[in-house]
Amino acid sequence: MSADQIRPIISAPHNYRLTWNTPLSEEHAAQLISACAPAPGARIVDIGSGWGELLMRLVASAPGSTGDGVETDPDAVARGRALAEDRGLAERVRFHTTPATEWTGSGYDLAVSIGSAHAWPGSTAEALKALRTAVRPGGRVLYGDGIWLRDPSRAALDGIGAEPGDFGSLLDLIRLAESVGLRALQVTVADQREWDLFESNGPIGRGERWALENPGHPLYDEVIAEVDARRTGYYGGYRGDFTLAYLVLST
């Protein structure tokens, strides 16, 4: 059996226990939206939008605003379009199956990218440059990326699937944003409860629940092995060492 057969079982777009594919509480999301403060009629882009939950909430918070969700995962796009239709936002939120490096939209009031730096060659620096380019003068950027809270152990690196230079500290990320002309207005990080719930409701929890419901399935052993590997990587690796930073930035 291949990983392609396991992916739909544990993937985020098919997991309706996940509101968004990032460690984020309702309260924290509301704080981010308030700090971004999109004005009525704002143009918003979310690059690597997934199914666009945060994008839709940003658009809904500002009368007359519109949003572009840029996402290459067809399952995420299908979920996003269905959500937009259900919420009466289909005319205001559009999804585009365009790679991040090929998106040429500009002049936005707000550009968003959460946990999608890998979509750009060169990763974080290139992501921040692209977001800076996408917004008009005076616009804002909401950027989310991984950071280490302390020097990572080998187990932490292996658990997250990272090499030593892939992520820096929170201050490193802030300074990198400054280097491309973006200044931090608000800086927050996912707390431990957000991470624990994200992992419990994400691939680990979804895989475990699927296994309980499908004890005789041909993929059962492989799904359990994947769940156990992810559980070891989190609880025995990066839990408490790694987190997601959310930066609301001004140009």
Short mmCIF file of N, CA, C and O in Angstrom, two decimals, residues 2-135:
data_model
loop_
_atom_site.label_atom_id
_atom_site.label_comp_id
_atom_site.label_asym_id
_atom_site.label_seq_id
_atom_site.Cartn_x
_atom_site.Cartn_y
_atom_site.Cartn_z
N SER A 2 0.44 2.31 -0.64
CA SER A 2 1.26 3.50 -0.76
C SER A 2 0.78 4.61 0.15
O SER A 2 -0.34 4.59 0.68
N ALA A 3 1.67 5.61 0.32
CA ALA A 3 1.30 6.77 1.13
C ALA A 3 0.10 7.50 0.54
O ALA A 3 -0.67 8.13 1.27
N ASP A 4 -0.07 7.42 -0.80
CA ASP A 4 -1.20 8.09 -1.44
C ASP A 4 -2.53 7.51 -0.98
O ASP A 4 -3.56 8.21 -1.00
N GLN A 5 -2.54 6.26 -0.55
CA GLN A 5 -3.78 5.66 -0.06
C GLN A 5 -4.07 6.03 1.39
O GLN A 5 -5.23 6.06 1.81
N ILE A 6 -3.02 6.31 2.15
CA ILE A 6 -3.19 6.69 3.54
C ILE A 6 -3.56 8.17 3.66
O ILE A 6 -4.33 8.56 4.54
N ARG A 7 -3.02 8.98 2.75
CA ARG A 7 -3.20 10.43 2.86
C ARG A 7 -4.65 10.88 3.01
O ARG A 7 -4.97 11.68 3.90
N PRO A 8 -5.60 10.38 2.17
CA PRO A 8 -6.99 10.84 2.35
C PRO A 8 -7.58 10.50 3.72
O PRO A 8 -8.50 11.19 4.18
N ILE A 9 -7.05 9.46 4.34
CA ILE A 9 -7.58 9.05 5.64
C ILE A 9 -7.21 10.04 6.73
O ILE A 9 -8.01 10.34 7.63
N ILE A 10 -5.98 10.58 6.66
CA ILE A 10 -5.52 11.46 7.74
C ILE A 10 -5.30 12.90 7.30
O ILE A 10 -4.93 13.74 8.11
N SER A 11 -5.55 13.22 6.03
CA SER A 11 -5.25 14.56 5.54
C SER A 11 -6.18 15.62 6.13
O SER A 11 -7.33 15.34 6.48
N ALA A 12 -5.67 16.83 6.21
CA ALA A 12 -6.42 17.92 6.83
C ALA A 12 -7.69 18.30 6.08
O ALA A 12 -8.74 18.53 6.71
N PRO A 13 -7.70 18.44 4.74
CA PRO A 13 -8.92 18.88 4.06
C PRO A 13 -10.14 17.99 4.30
O PRO A 13 -11.27 18.45 4.26
N HIS A 14 -9.90 16.71 4.57
CA HIS A 14 -11.01 15.78 4.83
C HIS A 14 -11.34 15.67 6.31
O HIS A 14 -12.24 14.92 6.69
N ASN A 15 -10.64 16.42 7.13
CA ASN A 15 -10.79 16.30 8.58
C ASN A 15 -11.63 17.46 9.11
O ASN A 15 -11.13 18.57 9.31
N TYR A 16 -12.90 17.20 9.33
CA TYR A 16 -13.81 18.28 9.71
C TYR A 16 -13.78 18.61 11.20
O TYR A 16 -14.50 19.49 11.66
N ARG A 17 -12.90 17.93 11.94
CA ARG A 17 -12.64 18.37 13.31
C ARG A 17 -11.67 19.54 13.34
O ARG A 17 -11.55 20.22 14.36
N LEU A 18 -10.96 19.76 12.23
CA LEU A 18 -10.04 20.88 12.14
C LEU A 18 -10.75 22.08 11.51
O LEU A 18 -11.22 22.01 10.37
N THR A 19 -10.82 23.17 12.26
CA THR A 19 -11.38 24.40 11.70
C THR A 19 -10.39 25.01 10.72
O THR A 19 -10.76 25.51 9.66
N TRP A 20 -9.11 24.98 11.09
CA TRP A 20 -8.02 25.44 10.22
C TRP A 20 -6.84 24.51 10.41
O TRP A 20 -6.69 23.88 11.45
N ASN A 21 -5.99 24.47 9.41
CA ASN A 21 -4.86 23.55 9.44
C ASN A 21 -3.64 24.21 10.08
O ASN A 21 -2.56 24.30 9.48
N THR A 22 -3.83 24.65 11.30
CA THR A 22 -2.77 25.31 12.06
C THR A 22 -3.20 25.33 13.52
O THR A 22 -4.41 25.31 13.80
N PRO A 23 -2.27 25.35 14.47
CA PRO A 23 -2.66 25.42 15.88
C PRO A 23 -3.18 26.82 16.23
O PRO A 23 -2.40 27.76 16.41
N LEU A 24 -4.49 26.94 16.31
CA LEU A 24 -5.11 28.26 16.47
C LEU A 24 -6.46 28.10 17.14
O LEU A 24 -7.31 27.33 16.67
N SER A 25 -6.68 28.84 18.22
CA SER A 25 -7.97 28.83 18.90
C SER A 25 -8.88 29.90 18.31
O SER A 25 -8.44 30.80 17.59
N GLU A 26 -10.16 29.82 18.64
CA GLU A 26 -11.11 30.83 18.20
C GLU A 26 -10.72 32.22 18.73
O GLU A 26 -10.78 33.21 18.00
N GLU A 27 -10.34 32.29 19.99
CA GLU A 27 -9.95 33.57 20.58
C GLU A 27 -8.72 34.15 19.89
O GLU A 27 -8.67 35.34 19.58
N HIS A 28 -7.74 33.29 19.65
CA HIS A 28 -6.51 33.75 19.00
C HIS A 28 -6.80 34.23 17.58
O HIS A 28 -6.29 35.27 17.13
N ALA A 29 -7.64 33.49 16.85
CA ALA A 29 -8.01 33.89 15.49
C ALA A 29 -8.69 35.26 15.50
O ALA A 29 -8.41 36.11 14.64
N ALA A 30 -9.58 35.48 16.46
CA ALA A 30 -10.26 36.78 16.55
C ALA A 30 -9.28 37.91 16.80
O ALA A 30 -9.43 39.02 16.26
N GLN A 31 -8.25 37.64 17.60
CA GLN A 31 -7.23 38.65 17.86
C GLN A 31 -6.43 38.98 16.60
O GLN A 31 -6.09 40.14 16.35
N LEU A 32 -6.15 37.98 15.81
CA LEU A 32 -5.43 38.20 14.56
C LEU A 32 -6.27 39.02 13.59
O LEU A 32 -5.77 39.96 12.95
N ILE A 33 -7.53 38.68 13.47
CA ILE A 33 -8.42 39.42 12.57
C ILE A 33 -8.54 40.86 13.01
O ILE A 33 -8.50 41.80 12.19
N SER A 34 -8.66 41.10 14.32
CA SER A 34 -8.75 42.46 14.84
C SER A 34 -7.49 43.25 14.54
O SER A 34 -7.54 44.43 14.17
N ALA A 35 -6.32 42.61 14.67
CA ALA A 35 -5.06 43.30 14.41
C ALA A 35 -4.86 43.59 12.93
O ALA A 35 -4.28 44.61 12.56
N CYS A 36 -5.35 42.70 12.08
CA CYS A 36 -5.25 42.94 10.64
C CYS A 36 -6.17 44.08 10.21
O CYS A 36 -5.86 44.83 9.29
N ALA A 37 -7.31 44.19 10.88
CA ALA A 37 -8.26 45.30 10.70
C ALA A 37 -8.55 45.62 9.24
O ALA A 37 -8.38 46.77 8.79
N PRO A 38 -9.02 44.65 8.46
CA PRO A 38 -9.35 44.98 7.07
C PRO A 38 -10.51 45.98 7.01
O PRO A 38 -11.50 45.83 7.72
N ALA A 39 -10.35 46.99 6.18
CA ALA A 39 -11.37 48.03 6.05
C ALA A 39 -12.46 47.57 5.09
O ALA A 39 -12.26 46.66 4.28
N PRO A 40 -13.65 48.20 5.16
CA PRO A 40 -14.69 47.88 4.18
C PRO A 40 -14.15 48.01 2.76
O PRO A 40 -13.44 48.97 2.44
N GLY A 41 -14.45 47.03 1.93
CA GLY A 41 -13.99 47.05 0.55
C GLY A 41 -12.56 46.57 0.35
O GLY A 41 -12.03 46.65 -0.76
N ALA A 42 -11.92 46.07 1.40
CA ALA A 42 -10.53 45.63 1.31
C ALA A 42 -10.37 44.47 0.33
O ALA A 42 -11.27 43.64 0.18
N ARG A 43 -9.20 44.43 -0.29
CA ARG A 43 -8.81 43.30 -1.13
C ARG A 43 -7.80 42.47 -0.34
O ARG A 43 -6.80 42.99 0.14
N ILE A 44 -8.08 41.17 -0.21
CA ILE A 44 -7.27 40.29 0.64
C ILE A 44 -6.84 39.09 -0.18
O ILE A 44 -7.63 38.54 -0.96
N VAL A 45 -5.60 38.66 -0.01
CA VAL A 45 -5.13 37.43 -0.62
C VAL A 45 -4.53 36.54 0.46
O VAL A 45 -3.86 37.02 1.37
N ASP A 46 -4.81 35.25 0.37
CA ASP A 46 -4.21 34.26 1.28
C ASP A 46 -3.48 33.25 0.39
O ASP A 46 -4.11 32.50 -0.37
N ILE A 47 -2.16 33.25 0.46
CA ILE A 47 -1.34 32.38 -0.38
C ILE A 47 -0.98 31.13 0.42
O ILE A 47 -0.33 31.22 1.45
N GLY A 48 -1.43 29.98 -0.09
CA GLY A 48 -1.36 28.75 0.69
C GLY A 48 -2.55 28.70 1.63
O GLY A 48 -2.41 28.34 2.80
N SER A 49 -3.71 29.03 1.12
CA SER A 49 -4.90 29.28 1.94
C SER A 49 -5.54 28.04 2.52
O SER A 49 -6.39 28.15 3.40
N GLY A 50 -5.17 26.84 2.03
CA GLY A 50 -5.92 25.66 2.44
C GLY A 50 -7.36 25.82 2.03
O GLY A 50 -7.65 26.27 0.91
N TRP A 51 -8.29 25.52 2.93
CA TRP A 51 -9.70 25.69 2.58
C TRP A 51 -10.22 27.09 2.94
O TRP A 51 -11.41 27.36 2.84
N GLY A 52 -9.33 27.97 3.35
CA GLY A 52 -9.67 29.39 3.43
C GLY A 52 -10.50 29.83 4.61
O GLY A 52 -11.14 30.88 4.55
N GLU A 53 -10.48 29.09 5.71
CA GLU A 53 -11.28 29.48 6.87
C GLU A 53 -10.91 30.87 7.36
O GLU A 53 -11.79 31.72 7.58
N LEU A 54 -9.62 31.13 7.55
CA LEU A 54 -9.21 32.44 8.04
C LEU A 54 -9.50 33.52 7.02
O LEU A 54 -9.93 34.62 7.36
N LEU A 55 -9.28 33.22 5.74
CA LEU A 55 -9.58 34.18 4.68
C LEU A 55 -11.05 34.55 4.70
O LEU A 55 -11.41 35.74 4.61
N MET A 56 -11.92 33.57 4.83
CA MET A 56 -13.36 33.86 4.83
C MET A 56 -13.77 34.69 6.04
O MET A 56 -14.62 35.58 5.94
N ARG A 57 -13.15 34.44 7.17
CA ARG A 57 -13.48 35.24 8.36
C ARG A 57 -12.98 36.67 8.22
O ARG A 57 -13.64 37.61 8.67
N LEU A 58 -11.83 36.84 7.61
CA LEU A 58 -11.33 38.19 7.36
C LEU A 58 -12.26 38.94 6.42
O LEU A 58 -12.61 40.10 6.65
N VAL A 59 -12.68 38.28 5.35
CA VAL A 59 -13.60 38.91 4.39
C VAL A 59 -14.94 39.23 5.06
O VAL A 59 -15.50 40.31 4.88
N ALA A 60 -15.45 38.29 5.85
CA ALA A 60 -16.73 38.51 6.53
C ALA A 60 -16.67 39.66 7.52
O ALA A 60 -17.70 40.29 7.81
N SER A 61 -15.47 39.97 8.03
CA SER A 61 -15.33 41.03 9.02
C SER A 61 -15.36 42.43 8.41
O SER A 61 -15.48 43.41 9.14
N ALA A 62 -15.25 42.52 7.09
CA ALA A 62 -15.15 43.82 6.43
C ALA A 62 -16.16 43.89 5.29
O ALA A 62 -15.98 43.25 4.25
N PRO A 63 -17.25 44.63 5.47
CA PRO A 63 -18.28 44.72 4.42
C PRO A 63 -17.70 45.10 3.06
O PRO A 63 -16.87 46.00 2.96
N GLY A 64 -18.13 44.38 2.04
CA GLY A 64 -17.70 44.71 0.68
C GLY A 64 -16.30 44.25 0.33
O GLY A 64 -15.85 44.47 -0.80
N SER A 65 -15.61 43.61 1.24
CA SER A 65 -14.25 43.15 0.95
C SER A 65 -14.30 41.88 0.10
O SER A 65 -15.32 41.19 0.03
N THR A 66 -13.19 41.57 -0.55
CA THR A 66 -13.08 40.37 -1.36
C THR A 66 -11.78 39.65 -1.04
O THR A 66 -10.82 40.26 -0.54
N GLY A 67 -11.76 38.34 -1.32
CA GLY A 67 -10.57 37.56 -1.01
C GLY A 67 -10.21 36.59 -2.11
O GLY A 67 -11.09 36.00 -2.74
N ASP A 68 -8.93 36.42 -2.33
CA ASP A 68 -8.39 35.41 -3.24
C ASP A 68 -7.66 34.36 -2.43
O ASP A 68 -6.72 34.69 -1.70
N GLY A 69 -8.08 33.12 -2.54
CA GLY A 69 -7.38 32.02 -1.90
C GLY A 69 -6.53 31.30 -2.94
O GLY A 69 -7.05 30.83 -3.95
N VAL A 70 -5.23 31.26 -2.70
CA VAL A 70 -4.29 30.65 -3.64
C VAL A 70 -3.85 29.32 -3.04
O VAL A 70 -3.16 29.29 -2.02
N GLU A 71 -4.23 28.20 -3.67
CA GLU A 71 -4.01 26.89 -3.06
C GLU A 71 -3.97 25.82 -4.15
O GLU A 71 -4.85 25.79 -5.02
N THR A 72 -2.98 24.94 -4.10
CA THR A 72 -2.84 23.91 -5.13
C THR A 72 -3.45 22.57 -4.73
O THR A 72 -3.59 21.69 -5.59
N ASP A 73 -3.83 22.38 -3.47
CA ASP A 73 -4.41 21.11 -3.04
C ASP A 73 -5.88 21.07 -3.47
O ASP A 73 -6.70 21.83 -2.96
N PRO A 74 -6.24 20.19 -4.40
CA PRO A 74 -7.62 20.19 -4.90
C PRO A 74 -8.65 19.85 -3.84
O PRO A 74 -9.79 20.35 -3.89
N ASP A 75 -8.30 19.02 -2.87
CA ASP A 75 -9.24 18.68 -1.80
C ASP A 75 -9.52 19.90 -0.92
O ASP A 75 -10.66 20.13 -0.51
N ALA A 76 -8.47 20.67 -0.62
CA ALA A 76 -8.65 21.88 0.18
C ALA A 76 -9.49 22.90 -0.57
O ALA A 76 -10.38 23.55 0.00
N VAL A 77 -9.23 23.06 -1.86
CA VAL A 77 -10.00 24.01 -2.67
C VAL A 77 -11.47 23.60 -2.73
O VAL A 77 -12.36 24.46 -2.61
N ALA A 78 -11.73 22.32 -2.90
CA ALA A 78 -13.12 21.86 -2.94
C ALA A 78 -13.83 22.15 -1.63
O ALA A 78 -14.98 22.61 -1.63
N ARG A 79 -13.16 21.91 -0.52
CA ARG A 79 -13.76 22.21 0.78
C ARG A 79 -14.00 23.71 0.92
O ARG A 79 -15.05 24.15 1.40
N GLY A 80 -13.03 24.51 0.50
CA GLY A 80 -13.15 25.96 0.61
C GLY A 80 -14.30 26.51 -0.22
O GLY A 80 -15.06 27.37 0.25
N ARG A 81 -14.43 26.03 -1.43
CA ARG A 81 -15.52 26.53 -2.29
C ARG A 81 -16.88 26.15 -1.72
O ARG A 81 -17.83 26.94 -1.78
N ALA A 82 -16.98 24.95 -1.14
CA ALA A 82 -18.24 24.54 -0.53
C ALA A 82 -18.56 25.41 0.68
O ALA A 82 -19.72 25.82 0.89
N LEU A 83 -17.55 25.71 1.50
CA LEU A 83 -17.76 26.58 2.66
C LEU A 83 -18.18 27.98 2.23
O LEU A 83 -19.08 28.58 2.84
N ALA A 84 -17.51 28.51 1.22
CA ALA A 84 -17.86 29.86 0.75
C ALA A 84 -19.30 29.90 0.24
O ALA A 84 -20.04 30.88 0.50
N GLU A 85 -19.72 28.86 -0.45
CA GLU A 85 -21.09 28.79 -0.94
C GLU A 85 -22.07 28.74 0.22
O GLU A 85 -23.08 29.47 0.24
N ASP A 86 -21.80 27.91 1.21
CA ASP A 86 -22.68 27.76 2.37
C ASP A 86 -22.83 29.07 3.14
O ASP A 86 -23.88 29.33 3.73
N ARG A 87 -21.77 29.87 3.16
CA ARG A 87 -21.78 31.10 3.94
C ARG A 87 -22.18 32.33 3.14
O ARG A 87 -22.11 33.46 3.62
N GLY A 88 -22.58 32.12 1.90
CA GLY A 88 -22.98 33.25 1.06
C GLY A 88 -21.80 34.12 0.64
O GLY A 88 -21.99 35.31 0.35
N LEU A 89 -20.60 33.52 0.57
CA LEU A 89 -19.40 34.29 0.23
C LEU A 89 -18.81 33.88 -1.12
O LEU A 89 -17.70 34.31 -1.46
N ALA A 90 -19.54 33.09 -1.88
CA ALA A 90 -18.97 32.57 -3.13
C ALA A 90 -18.61 33.66 -4.11
O ALA A 90 -17.69 33.50 -4.93
N GLU A 91 -19.32 34.80 -4.06
CA GLU A 91 -19.01 35.91 -4.97
C GLU A 91 -17.89 36.80 -4.45
O GLU A 91 -17.36 37.62 -5.19
N ARG A 92 -17.56 36.64 -3.18
CA ARG A 92 -16.53 37.50 -2.58
C ARG A 92 -15.22 36.78 -2.32
O ARG A 92 -14.17 37.43 -2.18
N VAL A 93 -15.26 35.46 -2.21
CA VAL A 93 -14.06 34.67 -1.96
C VAL A 93 -13.88 33.69 -3.11
O VAL A 93 -14.73 32.82 -3.34
N ARG A 94 -12.78 33.83 -3.83
CA ARG A 94 -12.49 32.97 -4.97
C ARG A 94 -11.20 32.19 -4.71
O ARG A 94 -10.25 32.74 -4.16
N PHE A 95 -11.20 30.95 -5.12
CA PHE A 95 -10.02 30.11 -4.97
C PHE A 95 -9.34 29.89 -6.31
O PHE A 95 -10.00 29.74 -7.34
N HIS A 96 -8.01 29.88 -6.27
CA HIS A 96 -7.21 29.76 -7.49
C HIS A 96 -6.18 28.65 -7.29
O HIS A 96 -5.41 28.69 -6.33
N THR A 97 -6.17 27.67 -8.18
CA THR A 97 -5.24 26.55 -8.06
C THR A 97 -3.92 26.90 -8.76
O THR A 97 -3.50 26.24 -9.71
N THR A 98 -3.30 27.94 -8.26
CA THR A 98 -2.06 28.47 -8.83
C THR A 98 -0.93 28.31 -7.82
O THR A 98 -1.10 28.64 -6.65
N PRO A 99 0.24 27.82 -8.23
CA PRO A 99 1.37 27.77 -7.31
C PRO A 99 1.73 29.16 -6.77
O PRO A 99 1.59 30.16 -7.48
N ALA A 100 2.20 29.20 -5.56
CA ALA A 100 2.53 30.48 -4.93
C ALA A 100 3.51 31.29 -5.76
O ALA A 100 3.38 32.51 -5.89
N THR A 101 4.50 30.62 -6.34
CA THR A 101 5.53 31.33 -7.09
C THR A 101 5.01 31.89 -8.41
O THR A 101 5.67 32.73 -9.02
N GLU A 102 3.82 31.46 -8.84
CA GLU A 102 3.25 31.94 -10.10
C GLU A 102 2.13 32.96 -9.89
O GLU A 102 1.60 33.50 -10.87
N TRP A 103 1.79 33.23 -8.63
CA TRP A 103 0.72 34.19 -8.36
C TRP A 103 1.26 35.60 -8.55
O TRP A 103 2.24 36.00 -7.93
N THR A 104 0.61 36.38 -9.40
CA THR A 104 1.10 37.72 -9.75
C THR A 104 0.18 38.84 -9.28
O THR A 104 0.41 40.00 -9.62
N GLY A 105 -0.84 38.51 -8.51
CA GLY A 105 -1.73 39.55 -8.00
C GLY A 105 -0.98 40.55 -7.13
O GLY A 105 -0.04 40.19 -6.43
N SER A 106 -1.41 41.80 -7.17
CA SER A 106 -0.74 42.84 -6.39
C SER A 106 -1.75 43.90 -5.98
O SER A 106 -2.91 43.86 -6.37
N GLY A 107 -1.28 44.87 -5.20
CA GLY A 107 -2.14 45.97 -4.77
C GLY A 107 -3.13 45.59 -3.69
O GLY A 107 -4.10 46.32 -3.45
N TYR A 108 -2.89 44.48 -2.99
CA TYR A 108 -3.82 44.05 -1.94
C TYR A 108 -3.67 44.92 -0.69
O TYR A 108 -2.60 45.47 -0.42
N ASP A 109 -4.75 45.00 0.06
CA ASP A 109 -4.71 45.70 1.34
C ASP A 109 -4.13 44.79 2.44
O ASP A 109 -3.56 45.28 3.41
N LEU A 110 -4.30 43.49 2.25
CA LEU A 110 -3.81 42.52 3.23
C LEU A 110 -3.40 41.25 2.50
O LEU A 110 -4.14 40.74 1.67
N ALA A 111 -2.20 40.77 2.80
CA ALA A 111 -1.72 39.49 2.27
C ALA A 111 -1.46 38.56 3.45
O ALA A 111 -0.85 38.96 4.44
N VAL A 112 -1.92 37.32 3.31
CA VAL A 112 -1.85 36.33 4.39
C VAL A 112 -1.12 35.09 3.90
O VAL A 112 -1.30 34.66 2.75
N SER A 113 -0.30 34.52 4.74
CA SER A 113 0.27 33.20 4.47
C SER A 113 0.63 32.57 5.81
O SER A 113 1.44 33.11 6.55
N ILE A 114 0.02 31.43 6.10
CA ILE A 114 0.23 30.74 7.38
C ILE A 114 0.81 29.35 7.11
O ILE A 114 0.16 28.51 6.49
N GLY A 115 2.02 29.14 7.55
CA GLY A 115 2.63 27.83 7.44
C GLY A 115 2.87 27.35 6.02
O GLY A 115 2.90 26.14 5.78
N SER A 116 3.08 28.27 5.10
CA SER A 116 3.23 27.90 3.69
C SER A 116 4.54 28.36 3.07
O SER A 116 4.66 28.43 1.85
N ALA A 117 5.52 28.68 3.89
CA ALA A 117 6.79 29.19 3.37
C ALA A 117 7.45 28.21 2.41
O ALA A 117 8.17 28.60 1.49
N HIS A 118 7.19 26.89 2.62
CA HIS A 118 7.79 25.88 1.76
C HIS A 118 7.38 26.01 0.30
O HIS A 118 8.01 25.43 -0.58
N ALA A 119 6.32 26.79 0.05
CA ALA A 119 5.84 26.96 -1.33
C ALA A 119 6.78 27.83 -2.17
O ALA A 119 6.66 27.86 -3.40
N TRP A 120 7.69 28.54 -1.51
CA TRP A 120 8.65 29.39 -2.22
C TRP A 120 10.06 28.83 -2.11
O TRP A 120 10.48 28.42 -1.02
N PRO A 121 10.83 28.84 -3.19
CA PRO A 121 12.24 28.48 -3.09
C PRO A 121 12.94 29.44 -2.13
O PRO A 121 12.71 30.65 -2.19
N GLY A 122 13.77 28.94 -1.27
CA GLY A 122 14.41 29.83 -0.30
C GLY A 122 13.58 30.02 0.94
O GLY A 122 14.00 30.64 1.89
N SER A 123 12.34 29.50 0.90
CA SER A 123 11.47 29.42 2.06
C SER A 123 11.13 30.78 2.68
O SER A 123 10.64 31.66 1.99
N THR A 124 11.42 30.99 3.95
CA THR A 124 10.87 32.12 4.70
C THR A 124 11.19 33.48 4.08
O THR A 124 10.30 34.32 3.91
N ALA A 125 12.44 33.72 3.74
CA ALA A 125 12.80 35.02 3.18
C ALA A 125 12.04 35.30 1.89
O ALA A 125 11.53 36.42 1.69
N GLU A 126 11.96 34.30 1.01
CA GLU A 126 11.25 34.50 -0.25
C GLU A 126 9.75 34.67 -0.02
O GLU A 126 9.09 35.45 -0.73
N ALA A 127 9.21 33.96 0.94
CA ALA A 127 7.78 34.11 1.26
C ALA A 127 7.48 35.53 1.71
O ALA A 127 6.52 36.17 1.25
N LEU A 128 8.30 36.05 2.62
CA LEU A 128 8.08 37.41 3.12
C LEU A 128 8.23 38.45 2.01
O LEU A 128 7.47 39.42 1.93
N LYS A 129 9.20 38.26 1.12
CA LYS A 129 9.38 39.18 0.00
C LYS A 129 8.16 39.16 -0.92
O LYS A 129 7.69 40.21 -1.37
N ALA A 130 7.64 37.97 -1.18
CA ALA A 130 6.47 37.85 -2.06
C ALA A 130 5.25 38.51 -1.44
O ALA A 130 4.48 39.20 -2.13
N LEU A 131 5.06 38.34 -0.15
CA LEU A 131 3.92 38.97 0.53
C LEU A 131 4.07 40.49 0.54
O LEU A 131 3.09 41.22 0.35
N ARG A 132 5.28 40.95 0.77
CA ARG A 132 5.54 42.40 0.74
C ARG A 132 5.22 42.97 -0.63
O ARG A 132 4.63 44.07 -0.73
N THR A 133 5.56 42.26 -1.67
CA THR A 133 5.30 42.71 -3.03
C THR A 133 3.81 42.71 -3.35
O THR A 133 3.33 43.54 -4.14
N ALA A 134 3.07 41.80 -2.72
CA ALA A 134 1.65 41.64 -3.05
C ALA A 134 0.78 42.77 -2.50
O ALA A 134 -0.33 42.99 -3.00
N VAL A 135 1.24 43.49 -1.46
CA VAL A 135 0.39 44.51 -0.84
C VAL A 135 0.75 45.91 -1.33
O VAL A 135 1.88 46.19 -1.72
#
